[in-house]
Each structure stands twice: as structure tokens, then as C-alpha cells.
mmCIF file of C-alpha atoms and ligand atoms in Angstrom:
data_model
loop_
_atom_site.group_PDB
_atom_site.id
_atom_site.type_symbol
_atom_site.label_atom_id
_atom_site.label_comp_id
_atom_site.label_asym_id
_atom_site.label_seq_id
_atom_site.Cartn_x
_atom_site.Cartn_y
_atom_site.Cartn_z
ATOM 1 C CA MET A 1 0.000 0.000 0.000
ATOM 2 C CA GLN A 2 1.330 3.366 -1.020
ATOM 3 C CA LEU A 3 0.210 6.675 0.436
ATOM 4 C CA ARG A 4 0.413 9.565 -1.992
ATOM 5 C CA THR A 5 -0.861 13.072 -2.475
ATOM 6 C CA MET A 6 -4.325 13.250 -4.029
ATOM 7 C CA THR A 7 -4.697 15.085 -7.347
ATOM 8 C CA GLU A 8 -7.596 16.067 -9.613
ATOM 9 C CA THR A 9 -7.231 12.754 -11.448
ATOM 10 C CA ASP A 10 -8.160 10.915 -8.216
ATOM 11 C CA ILE A 11 -11.528 12.672 -7.859
ATOM 12 C CA ALA A 12 -13.404 9.854 -9.619
ATOM 13 C CA ALA A 13 -11.844 7.364 -7.196
ATOM 14 C CA GLY A 14 -12.756 9.655 -4.274
ATOM 15 C CA MET A 15 -16.346 9.723 -5.549
ATOM 16 C CA ARG A 16 -16.364 5.916 -5.639
ATOM 17 C CA LEU A 17 -15.221 5.766 -1.994
ATOM 18 C CA LYS A 18 -17.818 8.234 -0.782
ATOM 19 C CA GLU A 19 -20.572 6.433 -2.754
ATOM 20 C CA LEU A 20 -19.585 3.184 -0.998
ATOM 21 C CA ALA A 21 -20.066 4.985 2.334
ATOM 22 C CA GLY A 22 -23.416 6.492 1.221
ATOM 23 C CA TRP A 23 -22.168 10.071 1.627
ATOM 24 C CA ASN A 24 -23.637 13.159 -0.037
ATOM 25 C CA GLN A 25 -20.555 15.034 -1.304
ATOM 26 C CA THR A 26 -19.997 15.994 -4.932
ATOM 27 C CA GLU A 27 -16.955 16.432 -7.151
ATOM 28 C CA ALA A 28 -17.126 20.123 -6.282
ATOM 29 C CA ASP A 29 -16.488 19.259 -2.623
ATOM 30 C CA TRP A 30 -13.346 17.286 -3.493
ATOM 31 C CA ARG A 31 -12.218 20.235 -5.623
ATOM 32 C CA ARG A 32 -12.731 22.608 -2.696
ATOM 33 C CA PHE A 33 -10.273 20.489 -0.700
ATOM 34 C CA LEU A 34 -7.753 20.220 -3.514
ATOM 35 C CA ARG A 35 -7.879 23.951 -4.275
ATOM 36 C CA ALA A 36 -7.374 24.858 -0.608
ATOM 37 C CA SER A 37 -4.772 22.232 0.125
ATOM 38 C CA ARG A 38 -2.725 21.028 -2.853
ATOM 39 C CA ASP A 39 -0.270 19.017 -0.755
ATOM 40 C CA GLY A 40 -2.594 18.133 2.148
ATOM 41 C CA CYS A 41 -4.983 15.598 0.619
ATOM 42 C CA PHE A 42 -3.967 11.951 0.485
ATOM 43 C CA VAL A 43 -5.018 8.637 -1.005
ATOM 44 C CA ALA A 44 -4.066 5.059 -0.216
ATOM 45 C CA ASP A 45 -3.171 3.228 -3.393
ATOM 46 C CA VAL A 46 -2.984 -0.572 -3.608
ATOM 47 C CA ASP A 47 -1.618 -1.769 -6.961
ATOM 48 C CA GLY A 48 -3.069 1.239 -8.764
ATOM 49 C CA THR A 49 -6.481 1.118 -7.030
ATOM 50 C CA VAL A 50 -7.403 3.938 -4.688
ATOM 51 C CA CYS A 51 -8.800 2.250 -1.566
ATOM 52 C CA GLY A 52 -8.665 5.094 0.957
ATOM 53 C CA SER A 53 -8.661 8.879 1.300
ATOM 54 C CA ALA A 54 -8.194 11.689 3.824
ATOM 55 C CA ALA A 55 -8.137 15.432 3.201
ATOM 56 C CA THR A 56 -6.986 18.389 5.289
ATOM 57 C CA ILE A 57 -7.642 22.088 5.141
ATOM 58 C CA VAL A 58 -6.072 24.831 7.272
ATOM 59 C CA TYR A 59 -8.321 27.665 8.412
ATOM 60 C CA GLY A 60 -6.404 30.913 8.824
ATOM 61 C CA GLY A 61 -3.509 29.213 10.656
ATOM 62 C CA ARG A 62 -5.730 28.745 13.728
ATOM 63 C CA PHE A 63 -6.703 25.135 13.230
ATOM 64 C CA ALA A 64 -7.009 22.529 10.520
ATOM 65 C CA TRP A 65 -9.891 20.288 9.528
ATOM 66 C CA VAL A 66 -9.616 16.644 8.503
ATOM 67 C CA GLY A 67 -12.364 15.275 6.300
ATOM 68 C CA MET A 68 -13.212 12.634 3.701
ATOM 69 C CA VAL A 69 -11.599 9.861 5.791
ATOM 70 C CA LEU A 70 -12.776 6.863 3.815
ATOM 71 C CA VAL A 71 -11.578 3.309 3.329
ATOM 72 C CA ASP A 72 -13.118 0.905 0.815
ATOM 73 C CA PRO A 73 -15.108 -1.661 2.897
ATOM 74 C CA GLU A 74 -13.068 -4.471 1.332
ATOM 75 C CA TYR A 75 -9.863 -2.963 2.734
ATOM 76 C CA ARG A 76 -11.042 -1.966 6.210
ATOM 77 C CA GLY A 77 -9.444 -3.255 9.427
ATOM 78 C CA ARG A 78 -5.961 -3.418 7.883
ATOM 79 C CA GLY A 79 -4.567 -0.191 9.296
ATOM 80 C CA ILE A 80 -5.172 1.934 6.176
ATOM 81 C CA GLY A 81 -7.421 4.478 7.934
ATOM 82 C CA LYS A 82 -4.861 4.859 10.692
ATOM 83 C CA ARG A 83 -1.985 5.390 8.262
ATOM 84 C CA LEU A 84 -3.974 7.995 6.338
ATOM 85 C CA LEU A 85 -4.743 9.865 9.566
ATOM 86 C CA GLU A 86 -1.123 9.683 10.691
ATOM 87 C CA ARG A 87 -0.085 11.141 7.316
ATOM 88 C CA CYS A 88 -2.541 14.028 7.791
ATOM 89 C CA ILE A 89 -1.267 14.695 11.316
ATOM 90 C CA GLU A 90 2.371 14.582 10.163
ATOM 91 C CA HIS A 91 1.587 17.047 7.354
ATOM 92 C CA LEU A 92 -0.238 19.463 9.683
ATOM 93 C CA ASP A 93 2.318 19.169 12.503
ATOM 94 C CA SER A 94 5.148 19.935 10.098
ATOM 95 C CA ALA A 95 3.214 22.996 8.900
ATOM 96 C CA GLY A 96 3.017 24.147 12.554
ATOM 97 C CA VAL A 97 -0.789 24.043 12.772
ATOM 98 C CA PRO A 98 -1.579 24.131 16.526
ATOM 99 C CA CYS A 99 -4.895 22.276 16.530
ATOM 100 C CA ILE A 100 -6.592 19.665 14.333
ATOM 101 C CA LYS A 101 -10.350 19.242 14.360
ATOM 102 C CA LEU A 102 -12.835 16.875 12.744
ATOM 103 C CA ASP A 103 -16.379 15.547 12.993
ATOM 104 C CA ALA A 104 -16.323 11.818 13.603
ATOM 105 C CA THR A 105 -18.813 9.171 12.609
ATOM 106 C CA PRO A 106 -19.255 6.300 15.096
ATOM 107 C CA LEU A 107 -16.984 4.217 12.799
ATOM 108 C CA GLY A 108 -14.244 6.856 12.786
ATOM 109 C CA LYS A 109 -14.369 7.824 16.475
ATOM 110 C CA PRO A 110 -12.366 4.866 17.905
ATOM 111 C CA LEU A 111 -9.633 5.493 15.344
ATOM 112 C CA TYR A 112 -9.395 9.190 16.225
ATOM 113 C CA GLU A 113 -9.366 8.513 19.958
ATOM 114 C CA LYS A 114 -6.354 6.247 19.465
ATOM 115 C CA LEU A 115 -4.577 9.143 17.746
ATOM 116 C CA GLY A 116 -5.177 11.609 20.587
ATOM 117 C CA PHE A 117 -8.416 13.328 19.536
ATOM 118 C CA VAL A 118 -10.857 14.251 22.319
ATOM 119 C CA THR A 119 -14.539 15.186 22.210
ATOM 120 C CA GLU A 120 -15.602 18.836 21.972
ATOM 121 C CA TYR A 121 -19.362 18.319 21.556
ATOM 122 C CA GLU A 122 -21.995 16.129 19.942
ATOM 123 C CA LEU A 123 -23.748 16.698 16.615
ATOM 124 C CA GLU A 124 -26.753 15.056 15.030
ATOM 125 C CA ARG A 125 -27.599 14.432 11.381
ATOM 126 C CA TRP A 126 -31.287 15.222 10.702
ATOM 127 C CA ILE A 127 -33.051 14.327 7.496
ATOM 128 C CA LEU A 128 -36.250 15.491 5.790
ATOM 129 C CA LYS A 129 -38.021 13.407 3.158
ATOM 130 C CA ARG A 130 -40.737 15.217 1.224
ATOM 131 C CA ALA A 131 -42.948 14.155 -1.618
ATOM 132 C CA LEU A 132 -41.804 16.030 -4.720
ATOM 133 C CA GLU A 133 -45.363 17.039 -5.603
ATOM 134 C CA ASN A 134 -45.682 18.825 -2.243
ATOM 135 C CA LEU A 135 -42.614 21.008 -2.701
ATOM 136 C CA PRO A 136 -43.213 24.739 -2.572
ATOM 137 C CA LYS A 137 -42.862 26.590 -5.827
ATOM 138 C CA GLN A 138 -39.252 27.719 -6.020
ATOM 139 C CA MET A 139 -38.580 31.380 -5.461
ATOM 140 C CA ASP A 140 -36.681 33.540 -7.904
ATOM 141 C CA SER A 141 -33.110 32.280 -7.800
ATOM 142 C CA GLY A 142 -31.747 35.363 -9.540
ATOM 143 C CA GLU A 143 -31.331 37.345 -6.334
ATOM 144 C CA LYS A 144 -27.758 37.008 -5.180
ATOM 145 C CA MET A 145 -26.516 38.423 -1.919
ATOM 146 C CA PRO A 146 -24.731 41.706 -2.701
ATOM 147 C CA ALA A 147 -20.945 41.589 -2.171
ATOM 148 C CA PRO A 148 -20.796 43.968 0.849
ATOM 149 C CA LEU A 149 -23.450 41.911 2.655
ATOM 150 C CA LEU A 150 -21.616 38.722 1.825
ATOM 151 C CA ASP A 151 -18.477 40.265 3.365
ATOM 152 C CA PHE A 152 -20.514 41.058 6.462
ATOM 153 C CA VAL A 153 -21.693 37.434 6.676
ATOM 154 C CA MET A 154 -18.107 36.174 6.267
ATOM 155 C CA LYS A 155 -16.983 38.316 9.183
ATOM 156 C CA ALA A 156 -19.831 36.995 11.352
ATOM 157 C CA ASP A 157 -18.954 33.436 10.318
ATOM 158 C CA GLY A 158 -15.331 33.898 11.407
ATOM 159 C CA GLU A 159 -16.641 34.651 14.902
ATOM 160 C CA ALA A 160 -19.190 31.834 15.003
ATOM 161 C CA PHE A 161 -16.830 29.205 13.554
ATOM 162 C CA GLY A 162 -13.629 30.401 15.228
ATOM 163 C CA ALA A 163 -11.558 30.940 12.071
ATOM 164 C CA ASP A 164 -11.755 32.347 8.556
ATOM 165 C CA ARG A 165 -13.280 29.786 6.162
ATOM 166 C CA SER A 166 -14.540 32.408 3.734
ATOM 167 C CA ALA A 167 -12.825 30.826 0.702
ATOM 168 C CA ILE A 168 -14.893 27.667 1.150
ATOM 169 C CA LEU A 169 -18.107 29.566 1.859
ATOM 170 C CA ARG A 170 -17.582 31.828 -1.161
ATOM 171 C CA SER A 171 -17.247 28.788 -3.410
ATOM 172 C CA VAL A 172 -20.401 27.284 -1.864
ATOM 173 C CA ASN A 173 -22.208 30.580 -2.448
ATOM 174 C CA GLN A 174 -20.960 30.803 -6.017
ATOM 175 C CA GLU A 175 -22.306 27.354 -6.772
ATOM 176 C CA GLU A 176 -25.692 27.692 -5.028
ATOM 177 C CA PRO A 177 -26.388 31.404 -4.398
ATOM 178 C CA ARG A 178 -30.106 30.694 -3.896
ATOM 179 C CA PHE A 179 -29.264 28.977 -0.586
ATOM 180 C CA THR A 180 -27.233 31.894 0.802
ATOM 181 C CA ASP A 181 -29.301 33.847 3.279
ATOM 182 C CA GLY A 182 -28.726 36.491 5.934
ATOM 183 C CA LEU A 183 -30.839 38.340 8.475
ATOM 184 C CA TRP A 184 -29.571 41.425 10.253
ATOM 185 C CA ASN A 185 -30.800 44.510 12.041
ATOM 186 C CA ALA A 186 -29.230 47.684 13.428
ATOM 187 C CA GLY A 187 -27.570 45.591 16.134
ATOM 188 C CA GLY A 188 -25.766 43.375 13.598
ATOM 189 C CA MET A 189 -26.099 39.872 12.255
ATOM 190 C CA GLU A 190 -29.085 37.883 13.518
ATOM 191 C CA GLY A 191 -28.407 34.796 11.474
ATOM 192 C CA TYR A 192 -27.295 33.399 8.107
ATOM 193 C CA ALA A 193 -27.127 30.199 6.122
ATOM 194 C CA PHE A 194 -25.479 28.528 3.153
ATOM 195 C CA GLY A 195 -26.387 25.320 1.394
ATOM 196 C CA ARG A 196 -25.087 22.752 -1.048
ATOM 197 C CA HIS A 197 -26.758 20.616 -3.683
ATOM 198 C CA GLY A 198 -25.342 17.213 -2.685
ATOM 199 C CA SER A 199 -25.427 13.973 -4.630
ATOM 200 C CA PHE A 200 -28.657 12.708 -3.018
ATOM 201 C CA ALA A 201 -29.843 15.608 -0.828
ATOM 202 C CA ASP A 202 -29.721 19.359 -0.430
ATOM 203 C CA HIS A 203 -27.553 20.121 2.593
ATOM 204 C CA LEU A 204 -28.300 23.077 4.850
ATOM 205 C CA GLY A 205 -25.231 24.423 6.633
ATOM 206 C CA PRO A 206 -23.851 26.448 8.186
ATOM 207 C CA TRP A 207 -27.163 27.497 9.750
ATOM 208 C CA ILE A 208 -26.525 30.196 12.311
ATOM 209 C CA ALA A 209 -29.158 31.991 14.398
ATOM 210 C CA LYS A 210 -29.218 34.076 17.555
ATOM 211 C CA ASP A 211 -32.730 32.951 18.486
ATOM 212 C CA ALA A 212 -35.486 30.506 17.560
ATOM 213 C CA ALA A 213 -37.503 32.982 15.462
ATOM 214 C CA THR A 214 -34.466 33.776 13.297
ATOM 215 C CA GLY A 215 -33.593 30.087 13.058
ATOM 216 C CA GLN A 216 -37.089 29.250 11.893
ATOM 217 C CA ARG A 217 -37.170 31.982 9.241
ATOM 218 C CA ILE A 218 -33.848 30.794 7.843
ATOM 219 C CA LEU A 219 -34.900 27.132 7.752
ATOM 220 C CA GLU A 220 -38.226 27.966 6.074
ATOM 221 C CA GLN A 221 -36.448 30.058 3.460
ATOM 222 C CA PHE A 222 -34.008 27.217 2.756
ATOM 223 C CA LEU A 223 -36.848 24.721 2.336
ATOM 224 C CA LYS A 224 -38.546 27.072 -0.117
ATOM 225 C CA GLN A 225 -35.374 27.327 -2.179
ATOM 226 C CA SER A 226 -34.675 23.596 -2.203
ATOM 227 C CA SER A 227 -36.180 21.567 -5.003
ATOM 228 C CA ARG A 228 -35.079 18.190 -3.619
ATOM 229 C CA GLY A 229 -37.179 15.546 -1.946
ATOM 230 C CA THR A 230 -34.379 14.915 0.581
ATOM 231 C CA VAL A 231 -32.796 17.602 2.766
ATOM 232 C CA VAL A 232 -30.127 17.005 5.426
ATOM 233 C CA THR A 233 -28.438 19.102 8.097
ATOM 234 C CA ASP A 234 -25.975 18.430 10.929
ATOM 235 C CA CYS A 235 -27.135 20.251 14.028
ATOM 236 C CA LEU A 236 -25.559 20.812 17.422
ATOM 237 C CA GLN A 237 -27.116 18.529 19.991
ATOM 238 C CA ALA A 238 -26.878 21.270 22.649
ATOM 239 C CA ASN A 239 -28.628 23.961 20.592
ATOM 240 C CA PRO A 240 -31.752 24.860 22.601
ATOM 241 C CA PHE A 241 -34.124 25.349 19.652
ATOM 242 C CA ALA A 242 -32.732 23.881 16.395
ATOM 243 C CA LYS A 243 -34.100 20.368 16.882
ATOM 244 C CA ASN A 244 -37.615 21.616 17.750
ATOM 245 C CA ILE A 245 -37.651 23.719 14.586
ATOM 246 C CA LEU A 246 -36.435 20.785 12.494
ATOM 247 C CA GLN A 247 -38.993 18.421 13.985
ATOM 248 C CA ALA A 248 -41.796 20.908 13.348
ATOM 249 C CA GLN A 249 -40.811 20.886 9.650
ATOM 250 C CA GLY A 250 -40.882 17.077 9.523
ATOM 251 C CA PHE A 251 -37.146 16.329 9.865
ATOM 252 C CA GLU A 252 -36.164 13.117 11.632
ATOM 253 C CA TYR A 253 -33.038 12.205 13.573
ATOM 254 C CA ALA A 254 -30.687 10.084 11.455
ATOM 255 C CA ARG A 255 -27.337 9.491 13.216
ATOM 256 C CA PRO A 256 -24.792 10.912 15.645
ATOM 257 C CA LEU A 257 -21.500 12.680 14.923
ATOM 258 C CA THR A 258 -18.868 13.852 17.396
ATOM 259 C CA ARG A 259 -16.806 17.025 17.043
ATOM 260 C CA MET A 260 -13.268 16.246 18.160
ATOM 261 C CA PHE A 261 -9.948 18.065 18.402
ATOM 262 C CA ARG A 262 -6.282 17.299 18.930
ATOM 263 C CA GLY A 263 -4.022 19.953 20.442
ATOM 264 C CA GLN A 264 -5.254 23.115 22.124
ATOM 265 C CA ASN A 265 -8.724 24.246 21.131
ATOM 266 C CA LYS A 266 -7.986 27.964 21.511
ATOM 267 C CA PHE A 267 -10.503 29.127 18.914
ATOM 268 C CA PRO A 268 -13.771 27.281 19.595
ATOM 269 C CA GLY A 269 -15.865 30.026 17.981
ATOM 270 C CA ARG A 270 -19.346 30.628 19.381
ATOM 271 C CA PRO A 271 -21.157 27.269 19.327
ATOM 272 C CA GLU A 272 -24.160 28.849 21.058
ATOM 273 C CA LEU A 273 -24.974 30.581 17.740
ATOM 274 C CA VAL A 274 -24.683 27.432 15.642
ATOM 275 C CA CYS A 275 -27.836 25.511 14.720
ATOM 276 C CA SER A 276 -25.987 23.426 12.103
ATOM 277 C CA ILE A 277 -22.407 23.140 10.903
ATOM 278 C CA LEU A 278 -21.256 23.536 7.280
ATOM 279 C CA GLY A 279 -20.708 19.765 7.142
ATOM 280 C CA PRO A 280 -18.631 17.089 8.864
ATOM 281 C CA GLU A 281 -15.980 17.242 6.152
ATOM 282 C CA PHE A 282 -15.383 21.015 6.397
ATOM 283 C CA GLY A 283 -16.435 21.846 9.961
HETATM 284 C C1 COA B 1 -13.422 4.743 9.779
HETATM 285 C C2 COA B 1 -12.633 4.033 8.713
HETATM 286 C C3 COA B 1 -11.959 5.084 7.814
HETATM 287 C C4 COA B 1 -11.540 3.188 9.407
HETATM 288 O O1 COA B 1 -10.673 2.686 8.404
HETATM 289 P P1 COA B 1 -9.850 1.319 8.627
HETATM 290 O O2 COA B 1 -8.810 1.248 7.565
HETATM 291 O O3 COA B 1 -10.776 0.179 8.722
HETATM 292 O O4 COA B 1 -9.205 1.574 10.063
HETATM 293 P P2 COA B 1 -7.876 0.885 10.586
HETATM 294 O O5 COA B 1 -7.815 -0.526 10.108
HETATM 295 O O6 COA B 1 -6.700 1.756 10.259
HETATM 296 O O7 COA B 1 -8.088 0.928 12.136
HETATM 297 C C5 COA B 1 -7.345 1.824 12.971
HETATM 298 C C6 COA B 1 -7.614 1.532 14.405
HETATM 299 O O8 COA B 1 -8.957 1.840 14.742
HETATM 300 C C7 COA B 1 -9.627 0.685 15.192
HETATM 301 N N1 COA B 1 -10.942 0.677 14.572
HETATM 302 C C8 COA B 1 -11.253 0.917 13.284
HETATM 303 N N2 COA B 1 -12.569 0.833 13.093
HETATM 304 C C9 COA B 1 -13.093 0.514 14.309
HETATM 305 C C10 COA B 1 -14.398 0.282 14.764
HETATM 306 N N3 COA B 1 -15.466 0.354 13.951
HETATM 307 N N4 COA B 1 -14.583 -0.015 16.079
HETATM 308 C C11 COA B 1 -13.519 -0.081 16.918
HETATM 309 N N5 COA B 1 -12.257 0.126 16.534
HETATM 310 C C12 COA B 1 -12.056 0.428 15.248
HETATM 311 C C13 COA B 1 -8.819 -0.500 14.683
HETATM 312 O O9 COA B 1 -8.960 -1.590 15.539
HETATM 313 C C14 COA B 1 -7.432 0.051 14.715
HETATM 314 O O10 COA B 1 -6.888 -0.018 16.026
HETATM 315 P P3 COA B 1 -5.371 -0.536 16.282
HETATM 316 O O11 COA B 1 -4.488 0.410 15.547
HETATM 317 O O12 COA B 1 -5.226 -0.465 17.751
HETATM 318 O O13 COA B 1 -5.361 -1.900 15.704
HETATM 319 C C15 COA B 1 -13.529 3.078 7.869
HETATM 320 O O14 COA B 1 -14.258 2.263 8.746
HETATM 321 C C16 COA B 1 -14.509 3.814 6.969
HETATM 322 O O15 COA B 1 -14.194 4.206 5.838
HETATM 323 N N6 COA B 1 -15.758 3.976 7.428
HETATM 324 C C17 COA B 1 -16.832 4.623 6.641
HETATM 325 C C18 COA B 1 -16.591 6.100 6.503
HETATM 326 C C19 COA B 1 -16.408 6.753 7.843
HETATM 327 O O16 COA B 1 -17.230 6.636 8.739
HETATM 328 N N7 COA B 1 -15.291 7.472 7.970
HETATM 329 C C20 COA B 1 -14.947 8.197 9.160
HETATM 330 C C21 COA B 1 -15.362 9.593 8.966
HETATM 331 S S1 COA B 1 -15.147 10.549 10.406
#
């Protein structure tokens, strides 16, 4: 087994791995990683077949994210996941990144614990299934958020998330501007959201709101803009209102995720504002 840097030509293989795991990412998501981190995405190659992947991204030098940790089911339990993670850690340590974070599935969590990751908080994947004939008529998708307002949202996101991830959010906005939303008043930002058109579902996140009324308005707006029968979002278990709002719209709990970190978590952001994260792969 050879570990090597992932390139654009490996995206098809990455898509195969994520399909085997039933994940929702698209080629655009792999490209976001590769654009942000040319030498920080890795694949495990066995005789020319890509059987594992792991990707890293550094957010403003404050911390890094590890995502897309995938091993072909036929190759699991042979130490490939561990070697991929060790390669990511080595890469980030040598770049002097002080903290590494990730969102672990129950399958990934034991592996990360062995490598020194500890729990920050719990997340939950929620899923909505709607009959296509019942979908609201889509609103005009021509209205894009004006650049100065988008800048304002990016600044607010840096505070909520704990680091600057505006390059990723700008690419998400560019691809699906109809999902980008923001609510503010004279006192500042009340809430905002972005969304992605995944391979099987529209994905709401980040979904940020100061209070339940704002959270509800943002979720309703997202559901009006989405034309998919399936919608998913990864919400903070401790958020006092997000789950009630999701349930009221017909979402159901799907599975747990655990936010973990390794090193010193000096920039935790403001989790109390977060209804849902951008996604487990990006934070
Ligand atoms: C998680 C995943 C990447 C692990 O890959 P893998 O190649 O099977 O893992 P490894 O063989 O390197 O195992 C590494 C260590 O974790 C342990 N481990 C792995 N999976 C485990 C599990 N489900 N339960 C308990 N321990 C587990 C192994 O025993 C091993 O411990 P050791 O080094 O002490 O022997 C793989 O199961 C996978 O692709 N799952 C689906 C996608 C997913 O959930 N990815 C994680 C995203 S956060």
C-alpha cells in the first residue's frame, strides 16, 4: 500500500469511496479540498487502485480540519485508515498548525481517539423526506446576496466558527447562491445560512441563528429554495431550539457525529450561535 498526495485525477476514485459509504458530497467538494490544500490531501493506493482517502484544510492558521476519511469496505481493518490519519497529522504538525479538528462518525471515532483526539461536543444528522409534488414553488433564484453583505456574513462566520473559512463559503455561495441567506438589524447579524446541492440531498449548513424565530425563518427560506425531496443538516445537539424547529418541519433524527480536536482548542468560535455546521468534512 502506497500513500500519496491526491490530485484532480483521483476525484473519480474519491467519488467511488464516498458512494460506498453512502455520503452526499460531490466532485465540487473534493475540488474545494484540492484547491485549498494542494499538498494536504492523500489517497491510499494498492496496486493502482485507490482504496482510501483523507483530506486536510487549514483555516487561517488557527486550526485545521480533517475530512473525507474513507476506506473501501473491502480494505477496512488493515490499518489503512490509521496510516492515512497519521499522514494528515504529520503534514499538519510539520506545517506548525496548533490544533486539528474533525467531525467523527461512530466508525471513525475509535480510530481518532487512538490518535489523541478528544470530544468537543456532539452533533446530530437530521433528514427530511418530502414528496416532490408537495414542494413549494421555487422562489426567484436570480437574487444574489450583494458583495458587501456577503463580506458582512463572512466576518460573522469567522466569529461563530472560530476561524476564517470564507474561501470555502464563497465557493459554496458561487455554486448555489439561492441557498445563501442572511438576516440582520441595526444591532448586527441575527443569522445566516449557506447550502449545497449534494449527490442525493440538499444540505443546509452552516445554519446560524441568535434565536429561535431567526432560526425558523432561515430554515423555512431554505426549504422554499430547495427543489429536492431529501434535505439534510448536521445540528448541534446542545442547541436549545434547532431540533424543535427541524422536527416541526418534519425532519427526523438520522445518526450521531462527534466534534473532536487534537491539540489546544484555543478558537472554539461561538457554538451557542450554531444551529448546524457547514458539514462534517469542512467543519
Ligand atoms: C473509519 C474508517 C476510515 C476506518 O478505516 P480502517 O482502515 O478500517 O481503520 P484501521 O484498520 O486503520 O483501524 C485503525 C484503528 O482503529 C480501530 N478501529 C477501526 N474501526 C473501528 C471500529 N469500527 N470499532 C472499533 N475500533 C475500530 C482499529 O482496531 C485500529 O486499532 P489498532 O491500531 O489499535 O489496531 C472506515 O471504517 C470507513 O471508511 N468507514 C466509513 C466512513 C467513515 O465513517 N469514515 C470516518 C469519517 S469521520
